[in-house]
mmCIF file of C-alpha atoms in Angstrom:
data_model
loop_
_atom_site.group_PDB
_atom_site.id
_atom_site.type_symbol
_atom_site.label_atom_id
_atom_site.label_comp_id
_atom_site.label_asym_id
_atom_site.label_seq_id
_atom_site.Cartn_x
_atom_site.Cartn_y
_atom_site.Cartn_z
ATOM 1 C CA LEU A 1 5.680 -71.946 -82.807
ATOM 2 C CA PRO A 2 8.074 -72.201 -79.891
ATOM 3 C CA LYS A 3 9.624 -75.564 -79.207
ATOM 4 C CA LEU A 4 9.825 -77.763 -76.162
ATOM 5 C CA LYS A 5 13.135 -78.849 -74.759
ATOM 6 C CA VAL A 6 13.324 -82.537 -73.693
ATOM 7 C CA THR A 7 16.185 -84.085 -71.715
ATOM 8 C CA GLU A 8 16.595 -87.234 -69.659
ATOM 9 C CA ARG A 9 16.643 -86.847 -65.897
ATOM 10 C CA GLU A 10 17.636 -89.092 -63.025
ATOM 11 C CA MET A 11 14.894 -91.140 -61.433
ATOM 12 C CA ASN A 12 14.238 -91.207 -57.726
ATOM 13 C CA LEU A 13 14.354 -94.987 -57.287
ATOM 14 C CA SER A 14 13.261 -94.722 -53.683
ATOM 15 C CA VAL A 15 9.800 -94.026 -55.044
ATOM 16 C CA PRO A 16 8.185 -97.136 -56.589
ATOM 17 C CA VAL A 17 7.334 -95.464 -59.864
ATOM 18 C CA PHE A 18 7.095 -98.823 -61.585
ATOM 19 C CA ARG A 19 4.885 -100.514 -58.986
ATOM 20 C CA ARG A 20 2.210 -101.131 -61.605
ATOM 21 C CA ALA A 21 4.602 -102.476 -64.205
ATOM 22 C CA GLY A 22 4.481 -106.152 -64.950
ATOM 23 C CA ASP A 23 7.332 -108.398 -66.022
ATOM 24 C CA ASN A 24 7.216 -107.079 -69.587
ATOM 25 C CA GLU A 25 6.384 -103.459 -68.817
ATOM 26 C CA THR A 26 8.171 -100.302 -67.676
ATOM 27 C CA VAL A 27 7.367 -96.778 -66.577
ATOM 28 C CA VAL A 28 8.328 -93.399 -68.056
ATOM 29 C CA GLU A 29 8.071 -90.477 -65.598
ATOM 30 C CA VAL A 30 7.823 -87.038 -67.197
ATOM 31 C CA GLN A 31 8.366 -83.747 -65.334
ATOM 32 C CA SER A 32 7.331 -80.549 -67.142
ATOM 33 C CA ASN A 33 6.616 -76.875 -66.524
ATOM 34 C CA VAL A 34 3.792 -76.923 -69.104
ATOM 35 C CA LEU A 35 0.692 -79.083 -69.540
ATOM 36 C CA LEU A 36 1.393 -82.074 -71.809
ATOM 37 C CA SER A 37 -0.358 -84.789 -73.738
ATOM 38 C CA PHE A 38 1.203 -87.920 -75.280
ATOM 39 C CA GLU A 39 0.923 -90.202 -78.314
ATOM 40 C CA SER A 40 2.913 -93.296 -79.288
ATOM 41 C CA THR A 41 3.639 -94.812 -82.717
ATOM 42 C CA MET A 42 3.531 -98.380 -81.277
ATOM 43 C CA ASP A 43 0.512 -98.052 -78.968
ATOM 44 C CA LYS A 44 -3.133 -97.237 -79.573
ATOM 45 C CA ALA A 45 -3.092 -94.932 -76.548
ATOM 46 C CA VAL A 46 -0.531 -93.946 -73.965
ATOM 47 C CA ASP A 47 -1.480 -95.179 -70.504
ATOM 48 C CA VAL A 48 -1.053 -92.179 -68.185
ATOM 49 C CA TYR A 49 -1.825 -93.909 -64.948
ATOM 50 C CA GLU A 50 -0.925 -91.002 -62.636
ATOM 51 C CA SER A 51 -0.518 -87.196 -62.969
ATOM 52 C CA TYR A 52 -0.217 -84.317 -60.473
ATOM 53 C CA SER A 53 1.337 -80.827 -60.068
ATOM 54 C CA GLU A 54 3.824 -79.643 -57.461
ATOM 55 C CA ASN A 55 5.976 -76.496 -57.030
ATOM 56 C CA GLY A 56 5.121 -75.190 -60.490
ATOM 57 C CA PHE A 57 5.776 -78.491 -62.262
ATOM 58 C CA TYR A 58 3.502 -81.145 -63.724
ATOM 59 C CA TYR A 59 4.329 -84.833 -63.257
ATOM 60 C CA TYR A 60 3.128 -87.682 -65.538
ATOM 61 C CA LYS A 61 3.679 -91.415 -65.109
ATOM 62 C CA LEU A 62 3.330 -93.427 -68.312
ATOM 63 C CA LEU A 63 3.077 -97.233 -68.532
ATOM 64 C CA PHE A 64 4.450 -98.975 -71.645
ATOM 65 C CA PRO A 65 4.696 -102.665 -72.693
ATOM 66 C CA THR A 66 8.183 -103.781 -73.708
ATOM 67 C CA VAL A 67 7.270 -107.139 -75.382
ATOM 68 C CA HIS A 68 4.743 -107.960 -78.106
ATOM 69 C CA ASN A 69 4.151 -111.557 -79.242
ATOM 70 C CA ASN A 70 7.154 -112.615 -77.179
ATOM 71 C CA LYS A 71 9.343 -110.178 -79.060
ATOM 72 C CA PRO A 72 10.912 -106.954 -77.743
ATOM 73 C CA ILE A 73 9.250 -103.809 -79.045
ATOM 74 C CA THR A 74 11.653 -101.602 -80.959
ATOM 75 C CA GLY A 75 11.293 -98.403 -82.963
ATOM 76 C CA ARG A 76 8.775 -96.787 -80.622
ATOM 77 C CA LYS A 77 8.498 -92.991 -80.892
ATOM 78 C CA LEU A 78 6.830 -90.878 -78.199
ATOM 79 C CA LYS A 79 5.098 -87.713 -79.355
ATOM 80 C CA ILE A 80 5.012 -85.024 -76.665
ATOM 81 C CA LYS A 81 2.437 -82.286 -77.246
ATOM 82 C CA SER A 82 1.577 -78.990 -75.548
ATOM 83 C CA TYR A 83 -0.804 -76.265 -76.671
ATOM 84 C CA GLY A 84 1.019 -73.514 -78.546
ATOM 85 C CA PHE A 85 4.198 -75.540 -79.077
ATOM 86 C CA ASP A 86 5.528 -77.719 -81.853
ATOM 87 C CA THR A 87 5.111 -81.441 -81.246
ATOM 88 C CA TYR A 88 8.291 -83.028 -79.980
ATOM 89 C CA THR A 89 8.950 -86.602 -81.253
ATOM 90 C CA LEU A 90 11.285 -88.679 -79.074
ATOM 91 C CA PRO A 91 12.659 -92.136 -80.074
ATOM 92 C CA LEU A 92 12.010 -94.356 -77.089
ATOM 93 C CA GLU A 93 13.732 -97.735 -76.593
ATOM 94 C CA LEU A 94 12.476 -99.321 -73.384
ATOM 95 C CA LYS A 95 13.471 -102.372 -71.350
ATOM 96 C CA ALA A 96 11.266 -104.209 -68.897
ATOM 97 C CA LYS A 97 11.454 -103.010 -65.310
ATOM 98 C CA VAL A 98 13.882 -100.205 -66.271
ATOM 99 C CA PRO A 99 12.172 -96.845 -65.613
ATOM 100 C CA VAL A 100 13.009 -93.753 -67.684
ATOM 101 C CA GLY A 101 12.860 -90.144 -66.501
ATOM 102 C CA LEU A 102 12.224 -87.182 -68.824
ATOM 103 C CA LEU A 103 12.294 -83.411 -68.239
ATOM 104 C CA VAL A 104 10.205 -81.344 -70.635
ATOM 105 C CA ILE A 105 10.417 -77.575 -70.268
ATOM 106 C CA ASN A 106 9.262 -74.409 -71.901
ATOM 107 C CA GLU A 107 12.514 -72.438 -71.919
ATOM 108 C CA THR A 108 10.692 -69.096 -71.830
ATOM 109 C CA GLN A 109 8.846 -70.100 -68.660
ATOM 110 C CA SER A 110 12.069 -71.398 -67.153
ATOM 111 C CA ILE A 111 13.717 -68.028 -67.787
ATOM 112 C CA ALA A 112 10.707 -66.292 -66.244
ATOM 113 C CA ASP A 113 10.892 -68.500 -63.139
ATOM 114 C CA ASN A 114 14.587 -67.720 -62.720
ATOM 115 C CA PHE A 115 13.908 -63.969 -62.922
ATOM 116 C CA PHE A 116 11.063 -64.303 -60.407
ATOM 117 C CA ASN A 117 13.243 -66.217 -57.927
ATOM 118 C CA GLN A 118 15.917 -63.496 -58.226
ATOM 119 C CA GLY A 119 13.378 -60.762 -57.428
ATOM 120 C CA LYS A 120 13.546 -59.305 -60.945
ATOM 121 C CA TYR A 121 9.790 -59.045 -61.269
ATOM 122 C CA ALA A 122 9.626 -56.699 -64.261
ATOM 123 C CA GLU A 123 11.827 -59.026 -66.345
ATOM 124 C CA ALA A 124 9.893 -62.098 -65.126
ATOM 125 C CA LEU A 125 6.577 -60.458 -66.067
ATOM 126 C CA LYS A 126 7.719 -59.978 -69.676
ATOM 127 C CA GLU A 127 8.637 -63.647 -69.989
ATOM 128 C CA TYR A 128 5.438 -64.892 -68.298
ATOM 129 C CA GLU A 129 3.388 -62.766 -70.681
ATOM 130 C CA LYS A 130 5.060 -64.536 -73.599
ATOM 131 C CA VAL A 131 4.010 -67.885 -72.168
ATOM 132 C CA PHE A 132 0.509 -66.559 -71.431
ATOM 133 C CA SER A 133 0.098 -65.494 -75.053
ATOM 134 C CA ILE A 134 0.703 -69.131 -76.012
ATOM 135 C CA ASN A 135 -1.438 -70.752 -73.333
ATOM 136 C CA PRO A 136 -3.816 -68.242 -71.678
ATOM 137 C CA LYS A 137 -5.502 -71.018 -69.661
ATOM 138 C CA ASP A 138 -2.391 -72.018 -67.742
ATOM 139 C CA SER A 139 -3.342 -71.321 -64.101
ATOM 140 C CA TYR A 140 0.277 -71.366 -62.963
ATOM 141 C CA ILE A 141 1.250 -68.618 -65.419
ATOM 142 C CA ILE A 142 -1.834 -66.564 -64.521
ATOM 143 C CA HIS A 143 -0.935 -66.767 -60.821
ATOM 144 C CA ARG A 144 2.697 -65.805 -61.470
ATOM 145 C CA ILE A 145 1.640 -62.778 -63.536
ATOM 146 C CA GLU A 146 -0.568 -61.600 -60.646
ATOM 147 C CA LEU A 147 2.316 -61.992 -58.186
ATOM 148 C CA CYS A 148 4.677 -60.055 -60.473
ATOM 149 C CA ASN A 149 2.216 -57.159 -60.756
ATOM 150 C CA LYS A 150 1.797 -56.998 -56.964
ATOM 151 C CA GLU A 151 5.538 -56.939 -56.359
ATOM 152 C CA ILE A 152 6.069 -54.307 -59.055
ATOM 153 C CA ASP A 153 3.376 -52.119 -57.425
ATOM 154 C CA LYS A 154 5.122 -52.449 -54.053
ATOM 155 C CA ILE A 155 8.437 -51.423 -55.587
ATOM 156 C CA SER A 156 6.765 -48.497 -57.339
ATOM 157 C CA VAL A 157 5.222 -47.246 -54.094
ATOM 158 C CA ALA A 158 8.564 -47.579 -52.281
ATOM 159 C CA GLN A 159 10.269 -45.670 -55.090
ATOM 160 C CA GLN A 160 7.688 -42.895 -54.868
ATOM 161 C CA VAL A 161 8.265 -42.643 -51.121
ATOM 162 C CA ASN A 162 12.019 -42.446 -51.692
ATOM 163 C CA ASP A 163 11.510 -39.809 -54.380
ATOM 164 C CA THR A 164 9.326 -37.772 -52.020
ATOM 165 C CA ILE A 165 11.954 -37.977 -49.300
ATOM 166 C CA SER A 166 14.614 -36.943 -51.809
ATOM 167 C CA VAL A 167 12.540 -33.957 -52.960
ATOM 168 C CA ALA A 168 11.940 -32.933 -49.332
ATOM 169 C CA GLN A 169 15.679 -33.123 -48.690
ATOM 170 C CA GLN A 170 16.363 -30.964 -51.750
ATOM 171 C CA VAL A 171 13.798 -28.412 -50.557
ATOM 172 C CA ASN A 172 15.435 -28.377 -47.122
ATOM 173 C CA ASP A 173 18.866 -27.881 -48.707
ATOM 174 C CA THR A 174 17.475 -25.050 -50.846
ATOM 175 C CA ILE A 175 16.003 -23.341 -47.787
ATOM 176 C CA ARG A 176 19.328 -23.688 -45.961
ATOM 177 C CA VAL A 177 21.247 -22.203 -48.903
ATOM 178 C CA ALA A 178 18.701 -19.367 -49.154
ATOM 179 C CA GLN A 179 19.219 -18.648 -45.444
ATOM 180 C CA GLN A 180 22.971 -18.562 -45.965
ATOM 181 C CA VAL A 181 22.526 -16.185 -48.895
ATOM 182 C CA ASN A 182 20.274 -13.987 -46.752
ATOM 183 C CA ASP A 183 22.836 -13.996 -43.923
ATOM 184 C CA THR A 184 25.579 -13.064 -46.392
ATOM 185 C CA ILE A 185 23.486 -10.218 -47.811
ATOM 186 C CA SER A 186 22.847 -9.005 -44.259
ATOM 187 C CA MET A 187 26.593 -9.148 -43.522
ATOM 188 C CA ALA A 188 27.330 -7.264 -46.731
ATOM 189 C CA GLN A 189 24.781 -4.613 -45.697
ATOM 190 C CA GLN A 190 26.472 -4.258 -42.312
ATOM 191 C CA VAL A 191 29.845 -3.911 -44.043
ATOM 192 C CA ASN A 192 28.371 -1.262 -46.332
ATOM 193 C CA ASP A 193 26.895 0.592 -43.347
ATOM 194 C CA THR A 194 30.259 0.501 -41.578
ATOM 195 C CA ILE A 195 31.969 1.901 -44.690
ATOM 196 C CA SER A 196 29.349 4.654 -44.811
ATOM 197 C CA VAL A 197 29.949 5.527 -41.144
ATOM 198 C CA ALA A 198 33.716 5.608 -41.720
ATOM 199 C CA GLN A 199 33.184 7.906 -44.697
ATOM 200 C CA GLN A 200 31.035 10.214 -42.583
ATOM 201 C CA VAL A 201 33.743 10.305 -39.923
ATOM 202 C CA ASN A 202 36.344 11.187 -42.575
ATOM 203 C CA ASP A 203 34.041 13.873 -43.956
ATOM 204 C CA THR A 204 33.529 15.279 -40.448
ATOM 205 C CA ILE A 205 37.285 15.413 -39.861
ATOM 206 C CA SER A 206 37.758 17.146 -43.202
ATOM 207 C CA VAL A 207 35.076 19.729 -42.373
ATOM 208 C CA ALA A 208 36.604 20.299 -38.926
ATOM 209 C CA GLN A 209 40.017 20.755 -40.525
ATOM 210 C CA GLN A 210 38.602 23.299 -42.980
ATOM 211 C CA VAL A 211 36.866 25.197 -40.162
ATOM 212 C CA ASN A 212 40.100 25.179 -38.177
ATOM 213 C CA ASP A 213 42.065 26.446 -41.161
ATOM 214 C CA THR A 214 39.499 29.189 -41.769
ATOM 215 C CA ASN A 215 39.593 30.327 -38.140
ATOM 216 C CA ARG A 216 43.402 30.358 -38.154
ATOM 217 C CA ALA A 217 43.421 32.365 -41.336
ATOM 218 C CA LYS A 218 41.011 34.920 -39.823
ATOM 219 C CA THR A 219 43.151 35.161 -36.693
ATOM 220 C CA ASP A 220 46.303 35.729 -38.711
ATOM 221 C CA ALA A 221 44.574 38.303 -40.886
ATOM 222 C CA SER A 222 43.501 40.305 -37.809
ATOM 223 C CA LYS A 223 47.116 40.725 -36.564
ATOM 224 C CA PRO A 224 49.986 42.834 -37.995
ATOM 225 C CA PRO A 225 52.202 40.697 -40.242
ATOM 226 C CA LYS A 226 55.510 39.578 -38.747
ATOM 227 C CA GLY A 227 58.720 38.040 -39.900
ATOM 228 C CA LYS A 228 61.113 38.390 -42.798
ATOM 229 C CA ASN A 229 58.407 37.915 -45.386
ATOM 230 C CA THR A 230 56.618 41.126 -44.316
ATOM 231 C CA ARG A 231 57.363 44.791 -44.727
ATOM 232 C CA LYS A 232 56.946 47.619 -42.248
ATOM 233 C CA CYS A 233 53.715 49.538 -42.558
ATOM 234 C CA ASP A 234 53.180 52.989 -41.077
ATOM 235 C CA CYS A 235 49.531 53.182 -42.036
ATOM 236 C CA ALA A 236 46.975 53.429 -39.330
ATOM 237 C CA ASP A 237 44.923 50.609 -40.790
ATOM 238 C CA TRP A 238 47.510 47.961 -41.692
ATOM 239 C CA ARG A 239 44.822 45.387 -42.564
ATOM 240 C CA ASN A 240 44.236 47.174 -45.882
ATOM 241 C CA GLN A 241 47.888 47.162 -46.913
ATOM 242 C CA ASP A 242 49.391 44.886 -49.576
ATOM 243 C CA ILE A 243 51.125 42.342 -47.327
ATOM 244 C CA LYS A 244 51.901 38.665 -47.799
ATOM 245 C CA LYS A 245 49.099 36.614 -46.246
ATOM 246 C CA PRO A 246 49.577 33.096 -44.921
ATOM 247 C CA GLN A 247 48.842 30.243 -47.317
ATOM 248 C CA THR A 248 45.974 27.964 -46.245
ATOM 249 C CA ARG A 249 45.875 25.466 -49.115
ATOM 250 C CA THR A 250 46.916 21.977 -48.011
ATOM 251 C CA SER A 251 49.499 21.704 -50.777
ATOM 252 C CA ASP A 252 51.086 24.990 -49.674
ATOM 253 C CA VAL A 253 51.004 23.928 -46.037
ATOM 254 C CA LEU A 254 52.723 20.635 -46.896
ATOM 255 C CA ALA A 255 55.353 22.416 -48.975
ATOM 256 C CA ASN A 256 56.164 24.731 -46.054
ATOM 257 C CA MET A 257 56.084 21.797 -43.632
ATOM 258 C CA LYS A 258 58.568 19.849 -45.765
ATOM 259 C CA LEU A 259 60.893 22.870 -45.857
ATOM 260 C CA ASN A 260 60.593 24.085 -42.261
ATOM 261 C CA GLU A 261 59.508 21.033 -40.252
ATOM 262 C CA PRO A 262 60.912 17.858 -41.910
ATOM 263 C CA ASP A 263 60.133 15.723 -38.853
ATOM 264 C CA LEU A 264 56.467 16.639 -38.948
ATOM 265 C CA TYR A 265 56.437 16.155 -42.712
ATOM 266 C CA ARG A 266 57.772 12.596 -42.318
ATOM 267 C CA GLN A 267 55.035 11.905 -39.756
ATOM 268 C CA TYR A 268 52.427 13.231 -42.193
ATOM 269 C CA ARG A 269 53.783 11.039 -45.021
ATOM 270 C CA SER A 270 53.750 8.021 -42.676
ATOM 271 C CA GLY A 271 50.084 8.661 -41.915
ATOM 272 C CA LYS A 272 49.342 9.054 -45.621
ATOM 273 C CA LYS A 273 51.019 5.702 -46.405
ATOM 274 C CA ARG A 274 49.104 4.060 -43.581
ATOM 275 C CA GLU A 275 45.846 5.484 -44.922
ATOM 276 C CA ASN A 276 46.606 4.216 -48.445
ATOM 277 C CA ALA A 277 47.589 0.782 -47.142
ATOM 278 C CA GLY A 278 44.366 0.584 -45.149
ATOM 279 C CA LEU A 279 42.352 1.557 -48.216
ATOM 280 C CA VAL A 280 43.989 -1.161 -50.329
ATOM 281 C CA LEU A 281 43.475 -3.738 -47.565
ATOM 282 C CA ALA A 282 39.818 -2.769 -47.206
ATOM 283 C CA LEU A 283 39.282 -3.061 -50.975
ATOM 284 C CA LEU A 284 40.910 -6.504 -50.999
ATOM 285 C CA GLY A 285 38.719 -7.569 -48.075
ATOM 286 C CA THR A 286 35.595 -6.361 -49.886
ATOM 287 C CA GLY A 287 36.587 -8.355 -52.976
ATOM 288 C CA ALA A 288 37.220 -11.474 -50.891
ATOM 289 C CA ALA A 289 33.861 -11.118 -49.123
ATOM 290 C CA LEU A 290 32.051 -10.868 -52.461
ATOM 291 C CA THR A 291 34.004 -13.880 -53.736
ATOM 292 C CA GLY A 292 32.914 -15.853 -50.674
ATOM 293 C CA PHE A 293 29.301 -14.883 -51.371
ATOM 294 C CA ILE A 294 29.604 -16.120 -54.964
ATOM 295 C CA ALA A 295 31.259 -19.357 -53.798
ATOM 296 C CA LEU A 296 28.354 -20.347 -51.565
ATOM 297 C CA SER A 297 27.770 -23.482 -53.772
ATOM 298 C CA GLU A 298 30.875 -24.819 -51.992
ATOM 299 C CA GLU A 299 29.675 -24.086 -48.490
ATOM 300 C CA ASP A 300 32.866 -24.416 -46.442
ATOM 301 C CA ALA A 301 35.044 -22.587 -48.963
ATOM 302 C CA GLY A 302 32.497 -19.774 -49.374
ATOM 303 C CA ILE A 303 32.175 -19.174 -45.636
ATOM 304 C CA ALA A 304 35.961 -19.278 -45.129
ATOM 305 C CA ILE A 305 36.643 -16.812 -47.972
ATOM 306 C CA GLY A 306 33.819 -14.496 -46.865
ATOM 307 C CA SER A 307 34.993 -14.503 -43.240
ATOM 308 C CA ALA A 308 38.599 -13.815 -44.246
ATOM 309 C CA GLY A 309 37.436 -11.002 -46.542
ATOM 310 C CA SER A 310 35.350 -9.403 -43.795
ATOM 311 C CA ALA A 311 38.261 -9.569 -41.340
ATOM 312 C CA CYS A 312 40.592 -8.101 -43.977
ATOM 313 C CA TRP A 313 38.162 -5.240 -44.615
ATOM 314 C CA LEU A 314 37.839 -4.499 -40.889
ATOM 315 C CA VAL A 315 41.605 -4.400 -40.376
ATOM 316 C CA GLY A 316 42.031 -2.235 -43.485
ATOM 317 C CA SER A 317 39.381 0.216 -42.270
ATOM 318 C CA ILE A 318 41.053 0.526 -38.872
ATOM 319 C CA VAL A 319 44.497 1.010 -40.419
ATOM 320 C CA GLY A 320 43.214 3.578 -42.937
ATOM 321 C CA PHE A 321 41.277 5.483 -40.272
ATOM 322 C CA SER A 322 44.304 5.587 -37.978
ATOM 323 C CA GLY A 323 46.361 6.921 -40.920
ATOM 324 C CA SER A 324 43.828 9.708 -41.483
ATOM 325 C CA ILE A 325 43.916 10.612 -37.785
ATOM 326 C CA LYS A 326 47.716 10.707 -37.845
ATOM 327 C CA GLN A 327 47.702 13.106 -40.813
ATOM 328 C CA GLY A 328 45.172 15.366 -39.068
ATOM 329 C CA ARG A 329 47.216 15.441 -35.886
ATOM 330 C CA THR A 330 50.387 16.218 -37.816
ATOM 331 C CA LEU A 331 48.746 19.141 -39.645
ATOM 332 C CA GLN A 332 47.351 20.415 -36.341
ATOM 333 C CA ALA A 333 50.775 20.206 -34.695
ATOM 334 C CA TYR A 334 52.361 22.093 -37.601
ATOM 335 C CA GLN A 335 49.744 24.840 -37.509
ATOM 336 C CA ASN A 336 50.180 25.165 -33.728
ATOM 337 C CA ARG A 337 53.913 25.652 -34.227
ATOM 338 C CA VAL A 338 53.502 28.206 -36.989
ATOM 339 C CA HIS A 339 50.645 30.177 -35.420
ATOM 340 C CA GLY A 340 51.150 29.298 -31.801
ATOM 341 C CA GLU A 341 51.601 32.905 -30.681
ATOM 342 C CA ALA A 342 48.605 34.210 -32.614
ATOM 343 C CA ARG A 343 45.438 34.948 -30.678
ATOM 344 C CA SER A 344 42.096 36.309 -31.858
ATOM 345 C CA ASP A 345 40.902 39.556 -30.363
ATOM 346 C CA THR A 346 37.298 38.547 -31.073
ATOM 347 C CA PRO A 347 35.836 35.722 -28.968
ATOM 348 C CA HIS A 348 34.704 32.826 -31.163
ATOM 349 C CA PHE A 349 33.997 29.110 -31.217
ATOM 350 C CA GLN A 350 36.561 26.774 -32.802
ATOM 351 C CA LEU A 351 36.565 23.002 -33.699
ATOM 352 C CA ASN A 352 39.762 21.250 -32.575
ATOM 353 C CA LEU A 353 41.086 17.698 -33.061
ATOM 354 C CA HIS A 354 41.862 16.123 -29.696
ATOM 355 C CA GLY A 355 42.902 12.499 -29.243
ATOM 356 C CA ASN A 356 40.538 10.316 -31.295
ATOM 357 C CA GLY A 357 37.684 12.836 -31.343
ATOM 358 C CA LEU A 358 36.607 16.390 -32.065
ATOM 359 C CA GLY A 359 36.392 19.226 -29.555
ATOM 360 C CA LEU A 360 34.488 22.539 -29.566
ATOM 361 C CA ALA A 361 36.511 25.350 -27.945
ATOM 362 C CA PHE A 362 35.522 28.914 -27.050
ATOM 363 C CA VAL A 363 38.516 31.123 -27.883
ATOM 364 C CA PHE A 364 38.845 34.670 -26.390
#
């Protein structure tokens, strides 16, 4: 069984605790946090002349004689009992008119009270339940257990509210991230559409260049060959003779340009370098944009990287497109120099590069 702890305590002498004591009597005042009963080895019964409870404590005032047959009583032992605890035996030497104060506590209940006063209701409940298992009729312990359960329920409800708010915040954050992902996907789609449009423009320029080259070749084929690379032909139909025809492959045109027009060839190479640089810059921008999309878990970094990548791609596209235009203009200028005097006898339509666009010309 658990044990009681008994210590002496100071008496409040302003209270006449010994008002009933005679000349050969004294009073013992006991304060305890558990219900007590008393026995004495020198007395038939212990005179408990007053008892009450206050602030979770029980108070007992005991009256003892100090003289028997004109002799001081010595060797008295006070037995302090409480249900569920071992009996505590206390040697008690008393003097007339000298009150004694005792504090008797159940240490488990004292620990529980300390936890309760600190607001640690779950810990206090465990300790009160230990005391309740010993003395289930203690009204003080029953009341404290009820209070602990109420406070624990309040804390539980508050925690649930906080958890709900936290979950709602997480849902809101998830929705915001999903919106950012959706915006990034939309931006990526716009980038992809822009790349597709640029590719179509390049394809259109290439087709126009091929049409131009074809029309030039037809025009040259319809005229008598000139220059040192031709031979004189006396035949009536010179178109059927074995003469050297102009080369229309781009590689051949560039080879002749490098040999005959080095200035134009340098301009063409400059445009080619610009186109390549723009392509590399656009690829780097695309990679950076994708990296920014992947780095969305770090919001600021992801947006910054994605924005920089998009800007890099846009600049690269512009640079590359301007390089392509420069190459086309250079080829057109070279062909105008080489075939400038040639004219077609048959009226026809012809696609020409002009400025930043394409033109349809009727040649006659």
